[in-house]
Short mmCIF file of C-alpha atoms and ligand atoms in Angstrom, two decimals:
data_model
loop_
_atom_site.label_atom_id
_atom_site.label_comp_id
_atom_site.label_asym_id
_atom_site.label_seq_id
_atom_site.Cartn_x
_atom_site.Cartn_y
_atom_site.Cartn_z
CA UNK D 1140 -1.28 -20.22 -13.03
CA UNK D 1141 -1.95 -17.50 -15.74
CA UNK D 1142 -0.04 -14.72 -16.26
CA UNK D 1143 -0.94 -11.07 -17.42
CA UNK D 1144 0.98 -9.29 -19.96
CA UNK D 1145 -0.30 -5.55 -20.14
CA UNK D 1146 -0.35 -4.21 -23.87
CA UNK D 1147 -0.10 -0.46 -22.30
CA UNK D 1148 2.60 2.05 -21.66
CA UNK D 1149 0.34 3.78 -18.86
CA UNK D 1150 2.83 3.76 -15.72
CA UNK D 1151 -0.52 4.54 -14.02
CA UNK D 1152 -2.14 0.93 -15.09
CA UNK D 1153 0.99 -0.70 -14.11
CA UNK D 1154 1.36 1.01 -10.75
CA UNK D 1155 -2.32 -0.45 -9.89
CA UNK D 1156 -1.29 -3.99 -11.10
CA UNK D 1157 1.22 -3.76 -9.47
CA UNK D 1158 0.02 -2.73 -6.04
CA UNK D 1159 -3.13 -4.73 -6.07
CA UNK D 1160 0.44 -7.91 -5.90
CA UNK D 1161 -0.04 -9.35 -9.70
CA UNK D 1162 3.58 -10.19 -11.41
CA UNK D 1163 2.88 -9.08 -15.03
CA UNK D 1164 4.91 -8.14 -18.10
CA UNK D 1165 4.67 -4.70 -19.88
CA UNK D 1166 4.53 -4.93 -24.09
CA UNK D 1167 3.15 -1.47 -24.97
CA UNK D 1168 1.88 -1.79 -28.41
CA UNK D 1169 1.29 1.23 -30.68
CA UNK D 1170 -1.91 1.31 -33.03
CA UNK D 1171 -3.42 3.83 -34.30
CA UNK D 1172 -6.08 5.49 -31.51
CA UNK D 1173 -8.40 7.57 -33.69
CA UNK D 1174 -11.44 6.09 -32.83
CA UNK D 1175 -13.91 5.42 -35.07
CA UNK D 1176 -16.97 7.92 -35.63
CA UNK D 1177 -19.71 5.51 -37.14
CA UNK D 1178 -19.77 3.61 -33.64
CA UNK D 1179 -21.30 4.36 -30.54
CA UNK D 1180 -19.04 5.86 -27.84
CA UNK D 1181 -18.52 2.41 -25.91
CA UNK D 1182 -18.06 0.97 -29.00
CA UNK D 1183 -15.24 3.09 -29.53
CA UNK D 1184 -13.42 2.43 -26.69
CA UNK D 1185 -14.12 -1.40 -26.88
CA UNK D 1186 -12.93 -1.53 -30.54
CA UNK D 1187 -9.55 0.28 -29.23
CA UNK D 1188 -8.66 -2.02 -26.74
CA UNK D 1189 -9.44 -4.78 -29.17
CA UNK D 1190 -6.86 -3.95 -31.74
CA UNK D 1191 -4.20 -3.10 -28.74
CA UNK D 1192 -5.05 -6.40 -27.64
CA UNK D 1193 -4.68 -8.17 -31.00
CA UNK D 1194 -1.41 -6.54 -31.54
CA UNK D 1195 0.22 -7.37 -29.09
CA UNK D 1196 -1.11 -11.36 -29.93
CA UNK D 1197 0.64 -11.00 -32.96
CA UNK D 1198 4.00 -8.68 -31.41
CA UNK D 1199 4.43 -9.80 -28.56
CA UNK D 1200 7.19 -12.70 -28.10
CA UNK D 1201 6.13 -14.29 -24.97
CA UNK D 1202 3.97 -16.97 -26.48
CA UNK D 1203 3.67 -18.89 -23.02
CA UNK D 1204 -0.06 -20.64 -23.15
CA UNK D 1205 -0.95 -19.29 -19.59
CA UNK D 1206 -0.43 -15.71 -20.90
CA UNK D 1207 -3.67 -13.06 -20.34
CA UNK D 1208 -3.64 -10.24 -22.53
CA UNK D 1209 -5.08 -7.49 -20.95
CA UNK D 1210 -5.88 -4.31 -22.73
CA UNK D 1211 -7.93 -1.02 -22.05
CA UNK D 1212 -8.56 2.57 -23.28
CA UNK D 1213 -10.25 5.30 -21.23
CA UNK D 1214 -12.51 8.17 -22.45
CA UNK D 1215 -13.48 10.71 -20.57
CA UNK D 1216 -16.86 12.17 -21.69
CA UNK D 1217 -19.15 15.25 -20.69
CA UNK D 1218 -22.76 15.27 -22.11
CA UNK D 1219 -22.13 12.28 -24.27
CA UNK D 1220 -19.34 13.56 -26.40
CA UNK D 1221 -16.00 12.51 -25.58
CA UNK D 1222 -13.13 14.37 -24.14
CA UNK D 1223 -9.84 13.57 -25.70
CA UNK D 1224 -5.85 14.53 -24.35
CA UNK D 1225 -4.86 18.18 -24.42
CA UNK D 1226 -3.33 19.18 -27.74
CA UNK D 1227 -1.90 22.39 -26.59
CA UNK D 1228 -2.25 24.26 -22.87
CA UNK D 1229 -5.20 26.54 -24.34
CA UNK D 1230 -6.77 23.71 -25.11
CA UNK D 1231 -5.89 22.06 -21.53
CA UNK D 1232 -7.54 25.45 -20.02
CA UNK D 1233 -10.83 25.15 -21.97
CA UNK D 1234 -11.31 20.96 -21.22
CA UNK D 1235 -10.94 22.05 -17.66
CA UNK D 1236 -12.65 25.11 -17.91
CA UNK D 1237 -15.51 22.88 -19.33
CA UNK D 1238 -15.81 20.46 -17.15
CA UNK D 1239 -15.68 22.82 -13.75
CA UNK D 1240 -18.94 22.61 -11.36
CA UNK D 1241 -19.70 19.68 -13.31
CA UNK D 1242 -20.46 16.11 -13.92
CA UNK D 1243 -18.91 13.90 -16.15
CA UNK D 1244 -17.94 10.54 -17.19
CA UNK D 1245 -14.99 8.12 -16.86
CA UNK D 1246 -15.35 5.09 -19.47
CA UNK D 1247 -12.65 1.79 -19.49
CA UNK D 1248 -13.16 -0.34 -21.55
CA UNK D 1249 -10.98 -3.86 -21.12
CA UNK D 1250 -10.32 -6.47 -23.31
CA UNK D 1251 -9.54 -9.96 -22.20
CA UNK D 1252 -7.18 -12.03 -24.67
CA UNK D 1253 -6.67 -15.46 -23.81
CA UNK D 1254 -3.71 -16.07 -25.45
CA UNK D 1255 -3.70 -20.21 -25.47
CA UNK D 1256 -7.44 -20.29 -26.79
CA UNK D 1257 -7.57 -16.72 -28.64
CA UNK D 1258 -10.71 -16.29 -26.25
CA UNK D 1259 -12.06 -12.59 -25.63
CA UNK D 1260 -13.90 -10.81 -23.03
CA UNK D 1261 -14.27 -7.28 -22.41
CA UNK D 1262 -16.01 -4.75 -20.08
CA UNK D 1263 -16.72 -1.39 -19.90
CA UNK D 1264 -16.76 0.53 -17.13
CA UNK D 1265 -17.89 3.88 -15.91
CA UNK D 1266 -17.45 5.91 -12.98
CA UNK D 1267 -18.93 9.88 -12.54
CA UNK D 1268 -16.70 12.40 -11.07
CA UNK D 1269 -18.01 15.76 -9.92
CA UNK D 1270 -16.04 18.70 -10.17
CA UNK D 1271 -15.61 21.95 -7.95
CA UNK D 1272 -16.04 25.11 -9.60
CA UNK D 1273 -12.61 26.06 -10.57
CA UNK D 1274 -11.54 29.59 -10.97
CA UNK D 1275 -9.46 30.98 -13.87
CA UNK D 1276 -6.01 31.17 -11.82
CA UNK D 1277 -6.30 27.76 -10.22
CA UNK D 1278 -6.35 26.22 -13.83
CA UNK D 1279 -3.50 28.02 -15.06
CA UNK D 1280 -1.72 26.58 -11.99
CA UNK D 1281 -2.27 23.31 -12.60
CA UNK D 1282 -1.45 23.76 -15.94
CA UNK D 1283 1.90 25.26 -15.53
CA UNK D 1284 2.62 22.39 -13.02
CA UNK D 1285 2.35 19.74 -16.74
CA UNK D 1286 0.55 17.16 -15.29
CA UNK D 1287 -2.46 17.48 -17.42
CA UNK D 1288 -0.83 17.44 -20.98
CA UNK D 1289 -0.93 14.07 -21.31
CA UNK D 1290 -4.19 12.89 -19.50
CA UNK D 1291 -7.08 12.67 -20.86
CA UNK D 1292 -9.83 15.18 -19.86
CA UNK D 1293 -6.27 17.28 -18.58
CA UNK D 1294 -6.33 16.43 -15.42
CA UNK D 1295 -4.79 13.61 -13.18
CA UNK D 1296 -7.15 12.49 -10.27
CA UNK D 1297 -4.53 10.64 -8.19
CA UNK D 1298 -2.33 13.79 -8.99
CA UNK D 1299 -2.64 17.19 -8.12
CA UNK D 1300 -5.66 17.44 -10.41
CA UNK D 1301 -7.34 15.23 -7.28
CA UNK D 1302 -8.03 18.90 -5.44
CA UNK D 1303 -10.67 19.91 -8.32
CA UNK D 1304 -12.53 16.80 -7.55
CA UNK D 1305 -15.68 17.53 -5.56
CA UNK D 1306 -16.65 13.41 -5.11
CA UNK D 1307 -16.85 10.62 -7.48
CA UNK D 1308 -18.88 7.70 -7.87
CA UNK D 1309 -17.41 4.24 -8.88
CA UNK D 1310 -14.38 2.49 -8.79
CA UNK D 1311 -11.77 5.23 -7.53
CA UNK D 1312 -9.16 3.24 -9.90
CA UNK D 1313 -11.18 3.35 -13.06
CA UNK D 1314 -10.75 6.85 -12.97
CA UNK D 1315 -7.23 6.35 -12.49
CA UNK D 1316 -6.92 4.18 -15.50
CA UNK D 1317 -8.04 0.56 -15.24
CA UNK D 1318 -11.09 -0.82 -13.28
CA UNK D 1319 -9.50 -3.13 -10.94
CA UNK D 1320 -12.11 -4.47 -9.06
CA UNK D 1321 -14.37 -5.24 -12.21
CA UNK D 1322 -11.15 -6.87 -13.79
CA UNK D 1323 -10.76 -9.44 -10.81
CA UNK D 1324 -14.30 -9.83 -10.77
CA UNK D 1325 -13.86 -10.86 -14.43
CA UNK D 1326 -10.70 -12.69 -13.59
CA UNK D 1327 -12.41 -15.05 -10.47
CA UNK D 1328 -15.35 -15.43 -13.15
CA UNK D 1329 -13.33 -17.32 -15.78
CA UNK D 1330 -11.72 -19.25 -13.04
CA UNK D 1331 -8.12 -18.08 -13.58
CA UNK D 1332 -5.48 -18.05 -10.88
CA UNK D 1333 -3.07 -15.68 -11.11
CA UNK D 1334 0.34 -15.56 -8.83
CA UNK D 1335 0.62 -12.77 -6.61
CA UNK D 1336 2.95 -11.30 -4.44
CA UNK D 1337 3.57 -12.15 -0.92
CA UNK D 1338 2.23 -8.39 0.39
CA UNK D 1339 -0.90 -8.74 -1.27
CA UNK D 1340 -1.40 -12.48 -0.06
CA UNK D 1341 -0.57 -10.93 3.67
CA UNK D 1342 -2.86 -7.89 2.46
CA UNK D 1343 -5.74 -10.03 1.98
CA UNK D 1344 -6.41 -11.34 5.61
CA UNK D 1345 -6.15 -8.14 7.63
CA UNK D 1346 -9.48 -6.38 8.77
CA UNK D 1347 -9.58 -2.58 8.77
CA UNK D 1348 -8.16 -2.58 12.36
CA UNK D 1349 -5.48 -5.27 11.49
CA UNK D 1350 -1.77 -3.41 9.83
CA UNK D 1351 1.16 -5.31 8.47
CA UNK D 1352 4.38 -3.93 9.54
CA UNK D 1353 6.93 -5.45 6.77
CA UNK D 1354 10.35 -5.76 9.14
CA UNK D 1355 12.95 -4.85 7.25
CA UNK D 1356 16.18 -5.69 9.62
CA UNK D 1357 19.19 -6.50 7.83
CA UNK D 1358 17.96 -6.64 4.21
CA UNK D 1359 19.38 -3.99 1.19
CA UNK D 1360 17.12 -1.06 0.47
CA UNK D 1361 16.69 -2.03 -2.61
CA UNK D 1362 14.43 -5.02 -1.15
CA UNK D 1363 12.75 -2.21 0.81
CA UNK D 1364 12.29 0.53 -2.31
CA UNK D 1365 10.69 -2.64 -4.00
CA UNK D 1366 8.11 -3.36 -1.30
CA UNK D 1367 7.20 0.61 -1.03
CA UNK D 1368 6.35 0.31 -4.93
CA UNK D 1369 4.11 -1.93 -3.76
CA UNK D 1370 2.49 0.13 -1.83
CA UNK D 1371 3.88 -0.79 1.54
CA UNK D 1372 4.80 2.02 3.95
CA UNK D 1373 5.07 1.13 7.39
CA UNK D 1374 8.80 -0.57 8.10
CA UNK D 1375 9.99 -2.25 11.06
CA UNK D 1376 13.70 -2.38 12.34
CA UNK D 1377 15.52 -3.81 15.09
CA UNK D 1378 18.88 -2.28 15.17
CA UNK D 1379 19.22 1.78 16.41
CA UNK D 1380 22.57 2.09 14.07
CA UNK D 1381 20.98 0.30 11.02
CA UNK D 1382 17.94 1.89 11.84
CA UNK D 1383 18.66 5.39 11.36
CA UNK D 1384 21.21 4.58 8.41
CA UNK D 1385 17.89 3.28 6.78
CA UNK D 1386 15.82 6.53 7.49
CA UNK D 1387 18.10 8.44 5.99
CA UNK D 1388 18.74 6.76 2.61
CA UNK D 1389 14.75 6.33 2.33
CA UNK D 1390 13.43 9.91 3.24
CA UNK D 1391 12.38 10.70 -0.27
CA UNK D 1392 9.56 8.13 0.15
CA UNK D 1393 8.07 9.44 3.18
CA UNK D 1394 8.40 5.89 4.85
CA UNK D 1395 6.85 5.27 8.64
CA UNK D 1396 9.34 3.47 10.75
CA UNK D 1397 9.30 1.45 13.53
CA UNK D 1398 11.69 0.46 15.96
CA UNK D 1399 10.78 -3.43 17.14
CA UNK D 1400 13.76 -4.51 18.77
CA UNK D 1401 15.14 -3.72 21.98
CA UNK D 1402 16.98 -0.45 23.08
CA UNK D 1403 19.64 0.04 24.97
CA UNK D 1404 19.31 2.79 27.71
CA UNK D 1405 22.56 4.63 26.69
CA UNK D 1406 20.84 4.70 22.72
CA UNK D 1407 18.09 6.34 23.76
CA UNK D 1408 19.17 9.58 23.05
CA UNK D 1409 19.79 8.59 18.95
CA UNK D 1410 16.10 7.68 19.13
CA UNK D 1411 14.67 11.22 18.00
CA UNK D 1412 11.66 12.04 16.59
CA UNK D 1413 12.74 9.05 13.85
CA UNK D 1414 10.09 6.25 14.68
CA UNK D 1415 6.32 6.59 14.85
CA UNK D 1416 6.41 3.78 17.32
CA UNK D 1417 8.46 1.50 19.77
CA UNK D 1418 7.13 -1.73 20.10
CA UNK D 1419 9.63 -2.84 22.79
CA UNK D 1420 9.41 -0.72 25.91
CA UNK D 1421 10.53 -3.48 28.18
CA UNK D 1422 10.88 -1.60 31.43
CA UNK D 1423 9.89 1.50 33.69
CA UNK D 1424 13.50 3.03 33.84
CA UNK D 1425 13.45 2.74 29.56
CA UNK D 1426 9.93 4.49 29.36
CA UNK D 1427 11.16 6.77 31.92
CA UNK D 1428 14.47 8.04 29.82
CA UNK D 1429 12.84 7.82 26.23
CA UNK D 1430 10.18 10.42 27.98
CA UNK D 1431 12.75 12.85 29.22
CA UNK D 1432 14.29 12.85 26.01
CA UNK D 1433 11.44 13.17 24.10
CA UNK D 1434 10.32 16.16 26.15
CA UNK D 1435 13.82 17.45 25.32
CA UNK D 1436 13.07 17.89 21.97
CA UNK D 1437 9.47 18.23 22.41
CA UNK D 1438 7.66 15.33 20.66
CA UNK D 1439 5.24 12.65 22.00
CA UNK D 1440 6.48 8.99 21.58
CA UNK D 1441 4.24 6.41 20.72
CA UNK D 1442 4.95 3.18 22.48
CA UNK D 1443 3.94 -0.20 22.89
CA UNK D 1444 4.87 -2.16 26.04
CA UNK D 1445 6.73 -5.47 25.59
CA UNK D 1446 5.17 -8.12 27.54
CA UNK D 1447 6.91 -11.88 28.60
CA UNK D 1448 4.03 -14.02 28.68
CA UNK D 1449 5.93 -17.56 28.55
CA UNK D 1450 8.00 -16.76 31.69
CA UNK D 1451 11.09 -17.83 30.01
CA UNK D 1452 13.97 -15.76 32.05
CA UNK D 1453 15.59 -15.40 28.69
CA UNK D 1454 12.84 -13.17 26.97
CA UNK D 1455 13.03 -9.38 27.22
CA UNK D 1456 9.94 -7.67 28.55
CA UNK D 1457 7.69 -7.21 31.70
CA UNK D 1458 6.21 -10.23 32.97
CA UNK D 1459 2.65 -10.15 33.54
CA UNK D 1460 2.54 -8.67 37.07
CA UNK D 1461 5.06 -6.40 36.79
CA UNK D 1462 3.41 -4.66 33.90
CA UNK D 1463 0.36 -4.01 36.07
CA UNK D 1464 3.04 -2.86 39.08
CA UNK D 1465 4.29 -0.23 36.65
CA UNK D 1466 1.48 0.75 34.62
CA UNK D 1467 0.18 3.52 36.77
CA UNK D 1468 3.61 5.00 36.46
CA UNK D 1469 3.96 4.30 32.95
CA UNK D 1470 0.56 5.67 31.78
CA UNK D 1471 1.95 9.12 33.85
CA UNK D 1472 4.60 9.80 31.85
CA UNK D 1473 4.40 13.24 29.89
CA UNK D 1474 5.67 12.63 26.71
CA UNK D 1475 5.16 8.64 26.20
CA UNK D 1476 2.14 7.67 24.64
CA UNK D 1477 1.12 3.92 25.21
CA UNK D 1478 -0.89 2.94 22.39
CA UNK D 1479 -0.92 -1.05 23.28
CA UNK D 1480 1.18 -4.30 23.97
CA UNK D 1481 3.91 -6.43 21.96
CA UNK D 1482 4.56 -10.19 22.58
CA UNK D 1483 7.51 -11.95 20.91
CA UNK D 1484 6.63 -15.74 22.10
CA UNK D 1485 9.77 -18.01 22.03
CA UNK D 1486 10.48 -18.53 17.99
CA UNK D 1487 10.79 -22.68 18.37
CA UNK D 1488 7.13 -22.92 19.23
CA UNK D 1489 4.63 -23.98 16.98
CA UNK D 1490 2.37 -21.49 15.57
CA UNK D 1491 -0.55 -22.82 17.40
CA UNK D 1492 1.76 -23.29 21.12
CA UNK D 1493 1.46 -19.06 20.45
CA UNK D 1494 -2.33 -18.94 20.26
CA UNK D 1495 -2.40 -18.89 24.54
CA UNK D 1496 0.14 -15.94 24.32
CA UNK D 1497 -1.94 -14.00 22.13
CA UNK D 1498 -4.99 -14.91 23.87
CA UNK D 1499 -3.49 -13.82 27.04
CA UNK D 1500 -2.00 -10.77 25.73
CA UNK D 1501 -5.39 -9.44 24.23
CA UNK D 1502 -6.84 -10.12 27.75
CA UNK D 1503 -4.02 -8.09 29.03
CA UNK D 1504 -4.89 -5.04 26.65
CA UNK D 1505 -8.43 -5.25 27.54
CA UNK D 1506 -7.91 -5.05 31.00
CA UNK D 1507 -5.60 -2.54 30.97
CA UNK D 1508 -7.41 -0.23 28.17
CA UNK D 1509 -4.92 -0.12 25.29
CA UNK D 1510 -6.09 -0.97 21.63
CA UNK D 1511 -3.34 -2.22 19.83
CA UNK D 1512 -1.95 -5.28 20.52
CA UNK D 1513 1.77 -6.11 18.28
CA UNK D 1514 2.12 -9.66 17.56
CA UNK D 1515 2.53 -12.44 15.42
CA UNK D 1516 5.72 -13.24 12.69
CA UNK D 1517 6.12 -14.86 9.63
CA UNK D 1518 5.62 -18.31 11.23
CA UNK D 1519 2.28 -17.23 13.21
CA UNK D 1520 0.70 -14.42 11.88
CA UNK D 1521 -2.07 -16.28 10.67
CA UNK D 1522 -2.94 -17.13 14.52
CA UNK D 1523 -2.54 -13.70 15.90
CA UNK D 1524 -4.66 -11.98 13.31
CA UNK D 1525 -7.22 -14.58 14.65
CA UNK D 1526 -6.84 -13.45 18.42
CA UNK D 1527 -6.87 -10.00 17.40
CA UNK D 1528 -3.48 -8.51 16.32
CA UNK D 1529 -3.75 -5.29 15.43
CA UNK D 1530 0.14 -5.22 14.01
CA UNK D 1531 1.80 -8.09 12.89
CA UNK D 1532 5.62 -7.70 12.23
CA UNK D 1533 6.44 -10.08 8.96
CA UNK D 1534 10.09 -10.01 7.85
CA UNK D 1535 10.90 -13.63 6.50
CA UNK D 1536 7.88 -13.79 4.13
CA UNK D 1537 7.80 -10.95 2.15
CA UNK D 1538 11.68 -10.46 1.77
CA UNK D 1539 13.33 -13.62 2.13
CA UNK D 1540 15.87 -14.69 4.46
CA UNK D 1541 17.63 -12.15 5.95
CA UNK D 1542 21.32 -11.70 5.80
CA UNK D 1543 23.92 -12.58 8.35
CA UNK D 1544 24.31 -10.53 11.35
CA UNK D 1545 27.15 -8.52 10.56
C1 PLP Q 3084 12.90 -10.18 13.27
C2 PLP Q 3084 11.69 -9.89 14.02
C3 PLP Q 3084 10.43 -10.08 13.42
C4 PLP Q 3084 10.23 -10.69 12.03
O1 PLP Q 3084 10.49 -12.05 12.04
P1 PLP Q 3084 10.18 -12.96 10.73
O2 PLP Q 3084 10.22 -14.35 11.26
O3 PLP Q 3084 11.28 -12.70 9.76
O4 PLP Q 3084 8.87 -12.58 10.21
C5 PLP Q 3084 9.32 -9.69 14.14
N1 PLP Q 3084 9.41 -9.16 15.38
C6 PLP Q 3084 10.60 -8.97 15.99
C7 PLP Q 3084 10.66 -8.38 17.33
C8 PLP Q 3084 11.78 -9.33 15.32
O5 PLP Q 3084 12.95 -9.16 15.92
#
């Protein structure tokens, strides 16, 4: 397994590193970034990224033989002459003022460093972004806000600077700072493996229809803040009281919560407006109370029916014919929405014993007109996501054991 180690201080490169799951280290090296003149303008940004590159060879003290060194530069460029950072906010006004109603050009250039065999490859990359036609006021705005003092080209698409964009063409994160999908094209290319993180391994088999919902029950926020700078934002939790403590430490990240375990009729009214869904609505007289209270407060909850499919008289949930008994009834109620059906099959099985659950629980959904179908854990999710799981609730894998139940 290689490793990366990113000679940059852009918090922007690392972010995307970081969210596309590689495990890298940062050594920001500082050289000297006056390009030179007598070169062509991707020669420029190639022979930038070079000597970053090459610096941090000789700085950097991690001299493990697996190590990558990856380095980049961006320019931003309007008729072929290149657009640097803002030196002052004048100057700021006039890049922007510049490059409004037009096109121009986002160049990366990356450089490769194997550090074992002192190999290099490099890349450039370009990517057009169209701007609106901005009026005077709207670019001392943005201004005033700072965000485009130190970008180059003054502006910031993944910022607020993304509302003068009129489209782009390209990689969306090459404009951001670092062309990842030309860098892993690179990577697969030279044959290097790299270790990623358990989100992005999950990440990697879901379709467009297919979400992960990463359950967070009885693990520290800290394990949670860590997975949301991943890029993860949909969190699952069994427990009302833990719950809600959770929702209310996080709210600064703007988290979408879920509420997967089973709820006690006299809890209902703690529910709220907290959780975009309910994944176990395991009777008529629950679906019944969490509408009334909803329509209390005056909100639509989203649910999704729990259904029993192994008839073990332990498991929570509506047994097949009972669902169908209800549903009328259920698909009445004012202020419950019933966006599809959850399965928890018994945990001892083998992943593959679940495949007829899953089977028959798609059936169920198709019969009964409801899209999304909840199901599949750490031990199975690979099975559901083959019979269609449209949510899978992973705890185990991407946080590690949980703790005790307190
Ligand atoms: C705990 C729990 C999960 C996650 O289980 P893992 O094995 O940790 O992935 C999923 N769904 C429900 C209903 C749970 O209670």
């Amino acid at each position: 397994m290689k490793k990366i180690v990113l000679a940059s201080q852009s918090p922007r490169r690392a972010e995307i590193l970081k969210k596309a799951g590689y495990y890298f280290v940062s050594f920001p090296v500082f050289i000297s970034e006056i390009p030179n003149e007598n070169l062509s303008l991707d020669e420029q940004i190639i022979d930038i990224a070079k000597r970053k590159a090459l610096a941090c060879l000789d700085q950097c003290p991690d001299k493990n033989p697996g190590n990558i060194i990856l380095a980049s530069d961006t320019m931003v460029c309007l008729e072929n002459s290149a657009i640097g950072k803002p030196e002052s906010e004048q100057d700021a006004f006039n890049t922007l003022k510049k490059l409004s109603g037009k096109m121009h050009e986002v160049k990366t250039a990356i450089i490769l460093l194997d550090q074992s065999t002192k190999d290099i490859t490099f890349h450039i990359e370009t990517s057009q972004v169209f701007f609106k036609n901005l009026d005077d006021q709207d670019i001392w705005d943005y201004i005033k806000t700072g965000e485009p003092m130190d970008k180059a080209g003054s502006y910031a698409i993944q910022g607020l600077g993304g509302k003068f964009v009129e489209k782009f063409v390209g990689d969306y994160n090459n404009v951001v700072g670092l062309p990842l999908s030309a860098l892993e094209k690179t990577f697969s290319a030279k044959n290097w493996q790299f270790e990623k993180s358990a989100l992005s391994q999950i990440k990697a088999k879901l379709n467009s229809d297919q979400h992960l919902l990463a359950v967070s029950k009885l693990q520290p926020l800290e394990k949670i803040r860590e997975l949301v700078s991943q890029g993860q934002k949909a969190f699952g939790e069994n427990y009302i009281q833990e719950a809600l403590e959770k929702v209310e430490a996080l709210k600064d990240l703007n988290l979408e919560w879920h509420l997967i375990g089973p709820i006690q009729k006299n809890k209902v009214k703690y529910l709220k407006n907290n959780f975009a869904y309910l994944h176990a609505i395991d009777s008529l007289e629950l679906a019944e109370l969490v509408s009334k209270k909803a329509s209390e407060i005056g909100y639509v909850q989203k649910v999704f029916i729990q259904v029993n499919l192994s008839n073990e008289a332990t498991k929570a949930g509506f047994d097949e014919s009972s669902v169908l008994a209800a549903w009328d009834k259920l698909t009445q109620l004012t202020h419950v929405k019933i966006v599809g059906l959850m399965t928890m099959p018994p945990l001892q099985n083998e992943a593959l014993d679940n495949q007829v659950h899953f089977k028959k629980l798609k059936t169920l959904a198709n019969r009964l007109q409801v899209k999304e179908l909840s199901m599949g854990t750490s031990h199975d999710y690979e099975v559901a996501l083959q019979e269609g799981a449209t949510w899978i609730r992973i705890g185990t894998v991407l946080f590690g054991e949980r703790q005790k139940v307190k």
